[in-house]
Amino acid sequence: MASADQEKSEHPGFDGARARVRLRVPSVAERVAEELRYQLAEGFLVPGAKLTEATIAEDLGVSRNTVREAFAELAGERLLIRQPNKGVYVATLEAGDIHDVYTVRRAIEVSSIRAGGSPERIAAVRAAVEEGKRAAAADDNEGLGSANQHFHGAIVALAESNRLDTIMAQVLAEMRLYFHKATMNAHFYSDWLTENEQICSALEAGKLERAGDLLLAYLNRSEQQQTAIHGA
Amino acid sequence: MASADQEKSEHPGFDGARARVRLRVPSVAERVAEELRYQLAEGFLVPGAKLTEATIAEDLGVSRNTVREAFAELAGERLLIRQPNKGVYVATLEAGDIHDVYTVRRAIEVSSIRAGGSPERIAAVRAAVEEGKRAAAADDNEGLGSANQHFHGAIVALAESNRLDTIMAQVLAEMRLYFHKATMNAHFYSDWLTENEQICSALEAGKLERAGDLLLAYLNRSEQQQTAIHGA
DNA sequence: TTCGCTGGATTGTTCAACGATCCAGCGATC
DNA sequence: GATCGCTGGATCGTTGAACAATCCAGCGAA
């Protein structure tokens, strides 16, 4: 939600460089949410951990009410779970959640790639592929992960839909939380590097059906792998 | 988000009728959000209207902080828009929003119907079709609208994905807000009644490809109509 | 073992306050 | 007459404190 907003350039350079976006000063609650998002993605907060309002408030030096606002936002993104009168906990993987997440990804990713996209957007997909190659060459495991996320984010971005973009961003945040770096070995990354290349090539060649099929096959296989590692 | 939750029956009737859900007493903030959602769907709050925290708080007899929590929730659902230091406004239709919303619908509805679903879920789709027929016979314009929403909600429910369900619920809430009853005449409803029937029949017959194509065609045409009425 | 009570901890909600920000109005200046 | 700058009022953003409601663990009694 806070990732790919505020880009709304209209008739650039015509009516003068009138500022379109009010310089975006994030509120305190948003910064708290951002900090928590970071700690969730980085693994400092593991699934199931309890977050006490007073503690977080003191740690970050903000009011308890502000922390509550941040909690509400993250709960809306399914990263935290609120149990009334008990507290908020880092979301845990429930039965069927893996299938659920991949169902969403299949819907929006395949639909986006089948519709194609502007040359600029396709170039962004290509850029993510190259980013992955560089990370692989540099043996940068961390970079490999984010490159893959950029790749799939770029695919959804083909559709030029803000709503799909934010949905995808949330799903990716969920996956970062659940399938943390610790749970995925390097081998896990090896195969999709060439597969992303194929998907991108098909996309560039205008073979949208084939690109969609490849992507769908990848998502199905990925779901199987994740299901094998974690519970059903 | 508050619509289709709390249904999690596990091994029913085996270990005894242990209550699975804690009787769900909505918090005050949630009830405020629900009330606002209702007023938005019903048209009491029109797009662009300004909601002042203090006013709402006094009207509903709750604290200003509680209202803020409700605002945050509705802003996350894109029903309200927060302008920092200015106030919250009922969301208005921006350029491209129609296409955006329909892009989401195409992605999740077509994907859901193409994957088919259990007989029970298909029966739910059929039930929505019949509900529409009854409303048409009774000349119930109000009922026609909700029957159509139930139909498309049931299609997404085929996928058995909680996440897709909440996404769809939000999108439908947006559409209720934007394309309010006042803006759509009875003629607008007439054609899709038979079309829903065809889609449902194809689904029941297992002709998933055809059902998907019909649904896609409907969504494209519906987008065109809405675009023609409102701006681009 | 089970039941019921009790105390402590945490959440849910309210209230009051203050600085920050925006907006409309209004006068001054060129 | 149009632009600029100021000022006051309204509203938001955030804080801190307070109190009721709820949950949980522990403990004692039946």
Short mmCIF file of C-alpha atoms (C1' of nucleotides) in Angstrom, two decimals:
data_model
loop_
_atom_site.label_atom_id
_atom_site.label_comp_id
_atom_site.label_asym_id
_atom_site.label_seq_id
_atom_site.Cartn_x
_atom_site.Cartn_y
_atom_site.Cartn_z
CA MET A 1 0.00 0.00 0.00
CA ALA A 2 2.80 2.37 0.76
CA SER A 3 5.01 1.11 -2.00
CA ALA A 4 3.92 2.08 -5.49
CA ASP A 5 1.76 5.11 -5.01
CA GLN A 6 2.26 8.77 -5.70
CA GLU A 7 3.23 8.32 -9.31
CA LYS A 8 0.71 10.30 -11.23
CA SER A 9 2.57 12.42 -13.75
CA GLU A 10 0.12 14.26 -15.95
CA HIS A 11 1.03 16.16 -19.12
CA PRO A 12 4.64 16.47 -18.00
CA GLY A 13 6.38 19.65 -18.99
CA PHE A 14 3.34 21.36 -20.42
CA ASP A 15 1.65 23.51 -17.84
CA GLY A 16 4.93 23.95 -16.05
CA ALA A 17 6.35 21.78 -13.30
CA ARG A 18 3.44 22.20 -10.93
CA ALA A 19 3.98 19.83 -8.04
CA ARG A 20 1.40 17.05 -8.32
CA VAL A 21 2.04 15.31 -5.03
CA ARG A 22 2.18 17.13 -1.77
CA LEU A 23 5.73 16.01 -0.91
CA ARG A 24 4.31 13.11 1.07
CA VAL A 25 5.37 13.41 4.68
CA PRO A 26 4.45 10.07 6.24
CA SER A 27 2.53 10.35 9.46
CA VAL A 28 3.94 8.85 12.61
CA ALA A 29 1.51 5.95 12.46
CA GLU A 30 2.60 5.20 8.91
CA ARG A 31 6.23 5.22 9.91
CA VAL A 32 5.50 2.84 12.76
CA ALA A 33 3.69 0.57 10.33
CA GLU A 34 6.63 0.80 7.94
CA GLU A 35 9.07 -0.09 10.70
CA LEU A 36 6.99 -3.09 11.70
CA ARG A 37 6.67 -4.15 8.08
CA TYR A 38 10.43 -4.03 7.83
CA GLN A 39 10.91 -6.09 10.96
CA LEU A 40 8.39 -8.61 9.69
CA ALA A 41 10.05 -8.94 6.30
CA GLU A 42 13.47 -9.17 7.87
CA GLY A 43 12.45 -11.91 10.24
CA PHE A 44 12.95 -10.04 13.48
CA LEU A 45 9.33 -10.71 14.21
CA VAL A 46 8.49 -14.34 13.64
CA PRO A 47 5.00 -15.70 12.97
CA GLY A 48 3.08 -16.25 16.16
CA ALA A 49 5.00 -13.67 18.17
CA LYS A 50 2.89 -11.42 20.33
CA LEU A 51 3.10 -7.67 20.03
CA THR A 52 2.14 -5.76 23.13
CA GLU A 53 0.90 -2.26 22.48
CA ALA A 54 2.64 -0.69 25.46
CA THR A 55 5.96 -2.34 24.66
CA ILE A 56 6.03 -1.29 21.02
CA ALA A 57 4.92 2.18 21.98
CA GLU A 58 7.76 2.56 24.43
CA ASP A 59 10.33 0.99 22.12
CA LEU A 60 9.53 3.33 19.28
CA GLY A 61 8.87 6.31 21.49
CA VAL A 62 5.33 6.93 20.32
CA SER A 63 1.92 6.90 21.92
CA ARG A 64 -0.08 3.75 22.41
CA ASN A 65 -2.87 5.12 20.25
CA THR A 66 -0.47 5.62 17.39
CA VAL A 67 0.70 2.05 17.71
CA ARG A 68 -2.91 0.93 17.56
CA GLU A 69 -3.37 2.74 14.29
CA ALA A 70 -0.34 1.02 12.84
CA PHE A 71 -1.62 -2.33 14.09
CA ALA A 72 -4.96 -1.74 12.39
CA GLU A 73 -3.23 -1.05 9.09
CA LEU A 74 -1.06 -4.15 9.25
CA ALA A 75 -3.99 -6.27 10.35
CA GLY A 76 -5.80 -5.10 7.23
CA GLU A 77 -2.88 -6.41 5.21
CA ARG A 78 -3.09 -9.78 6.97
CA LEU A 79 0.38 -9.41 8.38
CA LEU A 80 -0.88 -9.16 11.94
CA ILE A 81 -3.87 -10.85 13.52
CA ARG A 82 -5.97 -9.18 16.14
CA GLN A 83 -7.49 -11.31 18.85
CA PRO A 84 -9.98 -9.12 20.69
CA ASN A 85 -9.02 -8.37 24.26
CA LYS A 86 -5.98 -10.60 23.94
CA GLY A 87 -3.58 -8.84 21.70
CA VAL A 88 -2.12 -8.75 18.21
CA TYR A 89 0.08 -11.54 16.94
CA VAL A 90 2.26 -11.93 13.90
CA ALA A 91 0.20 -13.86 11.37
CA THR A 92 0.81 -17.59 11.19
CA LEU A 93 0.30 -19.95 8.30
CA GLU A 94 -3.07 -21.65 8.74
CA ALA A 95 -4.23 -24.69 6.89
CA GLY A 96 -5.08 -23.78 3.32
CA ASP A 97 -3.32 -20.44 3.40
CA ILE A 98 -0.65 -21.51 0.95
CA HIS A 99 -3.24 -22.59 -1.57
CA ASP A 100 -5.13 -19.42 -0.87
CA VAL A 101 -2.19 -17.14 -1.55
CA TYR A 102 -1.27 -18.96 -4.72
CA THR A 103 -4.84 -18.80 -5.91
CA VAL A 104 -4.63 -15.04 -5.70
CA ARG A 105 -1.31 -15.00 -7.49
CA ARG A 106 -2.56 -17.25 -10.28
CA ALA A 107 -5.56 -15.01 -10.77
CA ILE A 108 -3.79 -11.69 -11.01
CA GLU A 109 -0.43 -12.66 -12.45
CA VAL A 110 -1.72 -14.87 -15.24
CA SER A 111 -4.45 -12.42 -16.08
CA SER A 112 -1.96 -9.57 -16.24
CA ILE A 113 0.54 -11.32 -18.47
CA ARG A 114 -2.15 -12.64 -20.81
CA ALA A 115 -3.26 -9.07 -21.45
CA GLY A 116 0.22 -7.98 -22.41
CA GLY A 117 1.44 -4.48 -21.69
CA SER A 118 3.18 -1.39 -22.96
CA PRO A 119 6.79 -1.65 -24.13
CA GLU A 120 7.93 0.25 -21.06
CA ARG A 121 6.26 -2.19 -18.71
CA ILE A 122 7.66 -5.12 -20.62
CA ALA A 123 11.08 -3.54 -20.36
CA ALA A 124 10.61 -3.45 -16.60
CA VAL A 125 9.99 -7.19 -16.61
CA ARG A 126 13.15 -7.67 -18.62
CA ALA A 127 15.04 -5.50 -16.15
CA ALA A 128 13.94 -7.73 -13.29
CA VAL A 129 15.19 -10.78 -15.18
CA GLU A 130 18.57 -9.18 -15.68
CA GLU A 131 18.65 -8.15 -12.05
CA GLY A 132 18.22 -11.80 -11.14
CA LYS A 133 21.03 -12.86 -13.44
CA ARG A 134 23.38 -10.33 -11.90
CA ALA A 135 22.47 -11.46 -8.41
CA ALA A 136 23.11 -15.07 -9.42
CA ALA A 137 26.48 -14.17 -10.90
CA ALA A 138 27.40 -12.35 -7.71
CA ASP A 139 26.16 -15.26 -5.62
CA ASP A 140 23.90 -12.80 -3.84
CA ASN A 141 21.21 -14.93 -2.27
CA GLU A 142 19.46 -11.94 -0.79
CA GLY A 143 19.40 -10.19 -4.16
CA LEU A 144 17.99 -13.28 -5.84
CA GLY A 145 14.96 -13.20 -3.64
CA SER A 146 14.12 -9.58 -4.22
CA ALA A 147 14.82 -9.89 -7.94
CA ASN A 148 12.20 -12.61 -8.15
CA GLN A 149 9.73 -10.44 -6.29
CA HIS A 150 10.48 -7.58 -8.66
CA PHE A 151 9.88 -9.90 -11.58
CA HIS A 152 6.44 -10.95 -10.44
CA GLY A 153 5.60 -7.43 -9.37
CA ALA A 154 6.55 -6.19 -12.83
CA ILE A 155 4.28 -8.79 -14.40
CA VAL A 156 1.30 -7.52 -12.45
CA ALA A 157 2.33 -3.97 -13.28
CA LEU A 158 1.70 -4.82 -16.94
CA ALA A 159 -2.00 -4.39 -16.24
CA GLU A 160 -1.47 -0.78 -15.12
CA SER A 161 -3.93 -1.23 -12.31
CA ASN A 162 -3.17 0.44 -9.00
CA ARG A 163 -5.52 -1.93 -7.23
CA LEU A 164 -3.82 -5.02 -8.61
CA ASP A 165 -0.46 -3.52 -7.71
CA THR A 166 -1.37 -3.04 -4.08
CA ILE A 167 -2.96 -6.48 -3.87
CA MET A 168 0.20 -8.00 -5.28
CA ALA A 169 2.35 -5.96 -2.90
CA GLN A 170 0.38 -7.30 0.03
CA VAL A 171 0.61 -10.87 -1.17
CA LEU A 172 4.35 -10.54 -1.64
CA ALA A 173 4.66 -9.11 1.86
CA GLU A 174 2.78 -12.11 3.17
CA MET A 175 5.11 -14.45 1.36
CA ARG A 176 8.16 -12.67 2.72
CA LEU A 177 6.75 -13.21 6.18
CA TYR A 178 5.80 -16.84 5.82
CA PHE A 179 8.50 -18.18 3.54
CA HIS A 180 11.37 -16.41 5.11
CA LYS A 181 14.88 -16.54 3.79
CA ALA A 182 15.79 -19.11 6.40
CA THR A 183 13.27 -21.55 5.01
CA MET A 184 14.44 -21.46 1.41
CA ASN A 185 17.77 -22.78 0.25
CA ALA A 186 19.79 -21.65 -2.71
CA HIS A 187 18.75 -24.64 -4.79
CA PHE A 188 15.24 -23.41 -4.55
CA TYR A 189 16.17 -20.42 -6.62
CA SER A 190 18.16 -22.10 -9.31
CA ASP A 191 15.47 -23.27 -11.70
CA TRP A 192 13.22 -20.28 -12.01
CA LEU A 193 16.06 -18.09 -13.18
CA THR A 194 15.99 -19.67 -16.61
CA GLU A 195 12.22 -19.95 -16.40
CA ASN A 196 11.80 -16.25 -15.85
CA GLU A 197 13.98 -15.73 -18.90
CA GLN A 198 11.68 -17.90 -20.98
CA ILE A 199 8.56 -16.19 -19.72
CA CYS A 200 10.02 -12.80 -20.44
CA SER A 201 11.11 -13.81 -23.92
CA ALA A 202 7.68 -15.13 -24.73
CA LEU A 203 6.21 -11.90 -23.45
CA GLU A 204 8.56 -9.79 -25.56
CA ALA A 205 7.75 -11.92 -28.61
CA GLY A 206 4.05 -11.34 -28.09
CA LYS A 207 3.36 -14.98 -27.37
CA LEU A 208 1.08 -14.08 -24.53
CA GLU A 209 -0.68 -17.44 -24.31
CA ARG A 210 2.59 -19.26 -23.98
CA ALA A 211 3.88 -16.78 -21.44
CA GLY A 212 0.75 -17.27 -19.40
CA ASP A 213 1.03 -21.04 -19.54
CA LEU A 214 4.64 -20.96 -18.43
CA LEU A 215 3.82 -18.62 -15.58
CA LEU A 216 0.89 -20.76 -14.51
CA ALA A 217 3.03 -23.87 -14.53
CA TYR A 218 5.61 -22.13 -12.42
CA LEU A 219 3.06 -20.99 -9.87
CA ASN A 220 1.57 -24.46 -9.60
CA ARG A 221 4.96 -26.02 -9.07
CA SER A 222 5.96 -23.37 -6.59
CA GLU A 223 2.82 -24.02 -4.60
CA GLN A 224 3.60 -27.72 -4.55
CA GLN A 225 7.09 -27.05 -3.27
CA GLN A 226 5.92 -24.73 -0.53
CA THR A 227 3.21 -27.15 0.48
CA ALA A 228 5.78 -29.91 0.70
CA ILE A 229 7.99 -27.85 2.98
CA HIS A 230 5.33 -26.42 5.25
CA GLY A 231 2.13 -28.16 6.20
CA ALA A 232 -0.83 -28.34 3.88
CA MET B 1 -13.71 -7.80 5.38
CA ALA B 2 -16.45 -7.99 7.93
CA SER B 3 -18.78 -9.91 5.69
CA ALA B 4 -17.71 -13.46 5.01
CA ASP B 5 -15.55 -14.32 8.00
CA GLN B 6 -16.11 -16.48 11.03
CA GLU B 7 -17.09 -19.59 9.11
CA LYS B 8 -14.59 -22.22 10.10
CA SER B 9 -16.43 -25.39 10.99
CA GLU B 10 -13.94 -28.15 11.67
CA HIS B 11 -14.82 -31.85 12.13
CA PRO B 12 -18.44 -30.95 12.81
CA GLY B 13 -20.19 -33.12 15.30
CA PHE B 14 -17.17 -35.18 16.22
CA ASP B 15 -15.47 -33.78 19.26
CA GLY B 16 -18.74 -32.30 20.43
CA ALA B 17 -20.14 -28.93 19.54
CA ARG B 18 -17.23 -26.96 20.91
CA ALA B 19 -17.75 -23.36 19.97
CA ARG B 20 -15.17 -22.44 17.33
CA VAL B 21 -15.77 -18.73 17.19
CA ARG B 22 -15.89 -16.60 20.26
CA LEU B 23 -19.39 -15.25 19.59
CA ARG B 24 -17.84 -12.33 17.73
CA VAL B 25 -18.73 -9.17 19.58
CA PRO B 26 -17.74 -6.40 17.18
CA SER B 27 -15.71 -3.65 18.74
CA VAL B 28 -17.06 -0.13 18.75
CA ALA B 29 -14.68 0.92 16.00
CA GLU B 30 -15.91 -1.94 13.84
CA ARG B 31 -19.50 -1.00 14.40
CA VAL B 32 -18.73 2.57 13.44
CA ALA B 33 -17.05 1.31 10.28
CA GLU B 34 -20.05 -0.87 9.58
CA GLU B 35 -22.43 2.03 10.02
CA LEU B 36 -20.39 4.18 7.66
CA ARG B 37 -20.21 1.36 5.15
CA TYR B 38 -23.96 1.14 5.28
CA GLN B 39 -24.41 4.85 4.77
CA LEU B 40 -21.98 4.74 1.86
CA ALA B 41 -23.75 1.84 0.17
CA GLU B 42 -27.12 3.43 0.74
CA GLY B 43 -26.10 6.72 -0.76
CA PHE B 44 -26.47 8.86 2.34
CA LEU B 45 -22.84 9.74 1.92
CA VAL B 46 -22.09 10.76 -1.64
CA PRO B 47 -18.65 10.69 -3.27
CA GLY B 48 -16.66 13.78 -2.44
CA ALA B 49 -18.46 14.52 0.81
CA LYS B 50 -16.26 15.48 3.69
CA LEU B 51 -16.38 13.58 6.96
CA THR B 52 -15.26 15.55 9.97
CA GLU B 53 -13.96 13.45 12.81
CA ALA B 54 -15.56 15.50 15.55
CA THR B 55 -18.94 15.54 13.82
CA ILE B 56 -19.09 11.82 13.23
CA ALA B 57 -17.89 11.18 16.74
CA GLU B 58 -20.63 13.30 18.21
CA ASP B 59 -23.33 11.93 15.89
CA LEU B 60 -22.55 8.33 16.78
CA GLY B 61 -21.77 9.05 20.40
CA VAL B 62 -18.24 7.68 20.34
CA SER B 63 -14.80 9.07 20.85
CA ARG B 64 -12.84 10.82 18.18
CA ASN B 65 -10.07 8.22 18.38
CA THR B 66 -12.55 5.47 17.71
CA VAL B 67 -13.78 7.29 14.65
CA ARG B 68 -10.21 7.57 13.47
CA GLU B 69 -9.82 3.82 13.70
CA ALA B 70 -12.93 3.31 11.62
CA PHE B 71 -11.68 5.86 9.08
CA ALA B 72 -8.40 4.01 8.79
CA GLU B 73 -10.20 0.78 8.06
CA LEU B 74 -12.44 2.28 5.39
CA ALA B 75 -9.53 4.13 3.85
CA GLY B 76 -7.78 0.78 3.52
CA GLU B 77 -10.79 -0.42 1.58
CA ARG B 78 -10.61 2.58 -0.73
CA LEU B 79 -14.04 3.77 0.33
CA LEU B 80 -12.65 6.86 2.04
CA ILE B 81 -9.67 8.95 1.10
CA ARG B 82 -7.44 10.57 3.66
CA GLN B 83 -5.91 13.89 2.85
CA PRO B 84 -3.35 14.59 5.56
CA ASN B 85 -4.19 17.54 7.76
CA LYS B 86 -7.27 18.24 5.69
CA GLY B 87 -9.70 15.51 6.43
CA VAL B 88 -11.24 12.34 5.06
CA TYR B 89 -13.53 12.42 2.06
CA VAL B 90 -15.80 9.87 0.47
CA ALA B 91 -13.85 8.38 -2.42
CA THR B 92 -14.53 9.84 -5.84
CA LEU B 93 -14.14 8.25 -9.22
CA GLU B 94 -10.78 9.31 -10.64
CA ALA B 95 -9.70 8.95 -14.23
CA GLY B 96 -8.94 5.33 -14.95
CA ASP B 97 -10.65 3.99 -11.87
CA ILE B 98 -13.40 2.30 -13.81
CA HIS B 99 -10.89 0.45 -15.95
CA ASP B 100 -8.94 -0.33 -12.82
CA VAL B 101 -11.86 -1.87 -11.00
CA TYR B 102 -12.89 -3.92 -13.99
CA THR B 103 -9.34 -5.12 -14.45
CA VAL B 104 -9.49 -6.56 -10.95
CA ARG B 105 -12.85 -8.13 -11.62
CA ARG B 106 -11.70 -9.69 -14.88
CA ALA B 107 -8.68 -11.15 -13.14
CA ILE B 108 -10.40 -12.77 -10.20
CA GLU B 109 -13.82 -13.60 -11.63
CA VAL B 110 -12.63 -15.17 -14.86
CA SER B 111 -9.88 -17.03 -13.08
CA SER B 112 -12.35 -18.37 -10.52
CA ILE B 113 -14.92 -19.58 -13.00
CA ARG B 114 -12.33 -21.16 -15.26
CA ALA B 115 -11.18 -23.31 -12.35
CA GLY B 116 -14.68 -24.57 -11.71
CA GLY B 117 -15.78 -25.42 -8.20
CA SER B 118 -17.55 -27.88 -5.94
CA PRO B 119 -21.20 -28.76 -6.59
CA GLU B 120 -22.24 -26.80 -3.51
CA ARG B 121 -20.53 -23.67 -4.73
CA ILE B 122 -22.02 -24.08 -8.18
CA ALA B 123 -25.41 -24.46 -6.56
CA ALA B 124 -24.83 -21.13 -4.85
CA VAL B 125 -24.27 -19.53 -8.24
CA ARG B 126 -27.49 -21.07 -9.47
CA ALA B 127 -29.29 -19.76 -6.39
CA ALA B 128 -28.14 -16.24 -7.19
CA VAL B 129 -29.48 -16.58 -10.72
CA GLU B 130 -32.86 -17.68 -9.42
CA GLU B 131 -32.82 -14.86 -6.91
CA GLY B 132 -32.40 -12.45 -9.81
CA LYS B 133 -35.31 -14.02 -11.68
CA ARG B 134 -37.58 -13.68 -8.68
CA ALA B 135 -36.58 -10.06 -8.22
CA ALA B 136 -37.29 -9.37 -11.88
CA ALA B 137 -40.71 -11.06 -11.63
CA ALA B 138 -41.52 -8.96 -8.58
CA ASP B 139 -40.25 -5.85 -10.32
CA ASP B 140 -37.92 -5.35 -7.38
CA ASN B 141 -35.22 -3.06 -8.68
CA GLU B 142 -33.37 -3.06 -5.39
CA GLY B 143 -33.39 -6.85 -5.30
CA LEU B 144 -32.08 -7.04 -8.85
CA GLY B 145 -28.99 -5.14 -7.88
CA SER B 146 -28.10 -7.27 -4.90
CA ALA B 147 -28.91 -10.45 -6.79
CA ASN B 148 -26.34 -9.51 -9.39
CA GLN B 149 -23.78 -8.84 -6.69
CA HIS B 150 -24.54 -12.20 -5.13
CA PHE B 151 -24.06 -13.82 -8.51
CA HIS B 152 -20.61 -12.40 -9.05
CA GLY B 153 -19.69 -12.99 -5.43
CA ALA B 154 -20.71 -16.62 -5.80
CA ILE B 155 -18.52 -16.95 -8.86
CA VAL B 156 -15.48 -15.78 -6.95
CA ALA B 157 -16.46 -18.05 -4.08
CA LEU B 158 -15.95 -20.99 -6.46
CA ALA B 159 -12.23 -20.62 -5.86
CA GLU B 160 -12.67 -21.16 -2.11
CA SER B 161 -10.14 -18.46 -1.35
CA ASN B 162 -10.79 -16.22 1.62
CA ARG B 163 -8.44 -13.63 0.19
CA LEU B 164 -10.22 -13.50 -3.15
CA ASP B 165 -13.52 -13.28 -1.33
CA THR B 166 -12.50 -10.24 0.67
CA ILE B 167 -10.97 -8.59 -2.40
CA MET B 168 -14.19 -9.14 -4.29
CA ALA B 169 -16.25 -7.85 -1.37
CA GLN B 170 -14.24 -4.66 -1.37
CA VAL B 171 -14.55 -4.20 -5.09
CA LEU B 172 -18.30 -4.69 -4.90
CA ALA B 173 -18.50 -2.17 -2.09
CA GLU B 174 -16.63 0.30 -4.28
CA MET B 175 -19.04 -0.28 -7.10
CA ARG B 176 -22.04 0.20 -4.83
CA LEU B 177 -20.52 3.52 -3.84
CA TYR B 178 -19.66 4.76 -7.30
CA PHE B 179 -22.46 3.34 -9.42
CA HIS B 180 -25.23 4.06 -7.07
CA LYS B 181 -28.78 3.01 -7.65
CA ALA B 182 -29.67 6.48 -8.84
CA THR B 183 -27.22 6.23 -11.71
CA MET B 184 -28.49 2.98 -13.14
CA ASN B 185 -31.86 2.57 -14.74
CA ALA B 186 -33.93 -0.56 -14.96
CA HIS B 187 -33.00 -1.12 -18.59
CA PHE B 188 -29.46 -1.50 -17.46
CA TYR B 189 -30.39 -4.67 -15.63
CA SER B 190 -32.49 -6.31 -18.27
CA ASP B 191 -29.88 -7.99 -20.46
CA TRP B 192 -27.58 -9.60 -17.96
CA LEU B 193 -30.39 -11.59 -16.41
CA THR B 194 -30.45 -13.99 -19.33
CA GLU B 195 -26.70 -13.75 -19.60
CA ASN B 196 -26.19 -14.86 -16.02
CA GLU B 197 -28.45 -17.78 -16.82
CA GLN B 198 -26.23 -18.76 -19.75
CA ILE B 199 -23.06 -18.43 -17.74
CA CYS B 200 -24.50 -20.53 -14.96
CA SER B 201 -25.69 -23.21 -17.35
CA ALA B 202 -22.29 -23.42 -18.97
CA LEU B 203 -20.74 -23.72 -15.53
CA GLU B 204 -23.11 -26.48 -14.51
CA ALA B 205 -22.43 -28.32 -17.76
CA GLY B 206 -18.70 -28.20 -17.11
CA LYS B 207 -18.07 -25.95 -20.09
CA LEU B 208 -15.68 -23.83 -18.10
CA GLU B 209 -13.97 -22.20 -21.08
CA ARG B 210 -17.25 -21.04 -22.50
CA ALA B 211 -18.45 -19.83 -19.12
CA GLY B 212 -15.25 -17.83 -18.75
CA ASP B 213 -15.60 -16.33 -22.21
CA LEU B 214 -19.18 -15.29 -21.57
CA LEU B 215 -18.25 -13.76 -18.26
CA LEU B 216 -15.33 -11.93 -19.78
CA ALA B 217 -17.52 -10.55 -22.54
CA TYR B 218 -20.03 -9.35 -19.99
CA LEU B 219 -17.39 -7.60 -17.93
CA ASN B 220 -15.94 -5.88 -20.97
CA ARG B 221 -19.33 -4.66 -22.08
CA SER B 222 -20.24 -3.56 -18.59
CA GLU B 223 -17.04 -1.55 -18.39
CA GLN B 224 -17.88 0.12 -21.67
CA GLN B 225 -21.33 1.05 -20.44
CA GLN B 226 -20.06 2.48 -17.19
CA THR B 227 -17.36 4.40 -19.00
CA ALA B 228 -19.97 5.83 -21.33
CA ILE B 229 -22.09 7.04 -18.43
CA HIS B 230 -19.36 8.42 -16.23
CA GLY B 231 -16.14 9.95 -17.48
CA ALA B 232 -13.24 7.87 -18.72
"C1'" DT C 1 -9.92 -33.64 39.39
"C1'" DT C 2 -12.86 -30.02 38.94
"C1'" DC C 3 -14.85 -25.86 40.18
"C1'" DG C 4 -14.80 -21.13 41.44
"C1'" DC C 5 -12.53 -17.23 42.93
"C1'" DT C 6 -9.13 -13.65 42.80
"C1'" DG C 7 -5.41 -10.64 41.30
"C1'" DG C 8 -2.58 -8.93 37.67
"C1'" DA C 9 -1.85 -7.77 33.01
"C1'" DT C 10 -3.46 -6.14 28.62
"C1'" DT C 11 -6.75 -4.38 25.72
"C1'" DG C 12 -10.78 -1.20 24.44
"C1'" DT C 13 -12.43 3.29 24.82
"C1'" DT C 14 -12.82 7.83 26.34
"C1'" DC C 15 -11.32 12.47 27.32
"C1'" DA C 16 -8.63 16.64 27.32
"C1'" DA C 17 -4.96 19.02 25.62
"C1'" DC C 18 -1.52 21.16 22.39
"C1'" DG C 19 1.15 21.86 18.26
"C1'" DA C 20 0.88 21.55 13.17
"C1'" DT C 21 -1.38 22.40 9.12
"C1'" DC C 22 -4.63 24.17 6.01
"C1'" DC C 23 -7.99 27.54 4.33
"C1'" DA C 24 -10.59 31.78 3.78
"C1'" DG C 25 -10.65 36.43 4.38
"C1'" DC C 26 -8.63 40.87 4.33
"C1'" DG C 27 -5.79 44.46 3.96
"C1'" DA C 28 -1.36 46.37 1.86
"C1'" DT C 29 1.44 47.01 -1.96
"C1'" DC C 30 2.73 47.65 -6.69
"C1'" DG D 1 -7.08 45.56 -10.19
"C1'" DA D 2 -4.12 41.66 -9.22
"C1'" DT D 3 -0.73 39.70 -6.29
"C1'" DC D 4 1.38 39.14 -1.94
"C1'" DG D 5 1.54 38.40 2.93
"C1'" DC D 6 -0.59 38.13 7.14
"C1'" DT D 7 -3.91 36.48 10.51
"C1'" DG D 8 -7.55 33.94 12.72
"C1'" DG D 9 -10.35 29.91 12.93
"C1'" DA D 10 -11.13 25.18 12.06
"C1'" DT D 11 -9.51 20.61 11.78
"C1'" DC D 12 -6.22 17.17 12.00
"C1'" DG D 13 -2.18 14.57 14.25
"C1'" DT D 14 -0.43 13.00 18.37
"C1'" DT D 15 0.13 12.56 23.09
"C1'" DG D 16 -0.79 11.21 27.90
"C1'" DA D 17 -3.73 9.70 31.36
"C1'" DA D 18 -7.54 7.42 33.02
"C1'" DC D 19 -10.99 3.73 33.70
"C1'" DA D 20 -13.86 -0.29 32.47
"C1'" DA D 21 -13.83 -4.83 30.26
"C1'" DT D 22 -11.69 -8.92 29.41
"C1'" DC D 23 -8.57 -12.61 29.71
"C1'" DC D 24 -5.33 -15.66 32.02
"C1'" DA D 25 -2.72 -18.01 35.57
"C1'" DG D 26 -2.62 -19.41 40.04
"C1'" DC D 27 -4.61 -21.09 44.09
"C1'" DG D 28 -7.60 -22.92 47.28
"C1'" DA D 29 -11.95 -25.60 48.31
"C1'" DA D 30 -15.15 -29.18 47.45
#
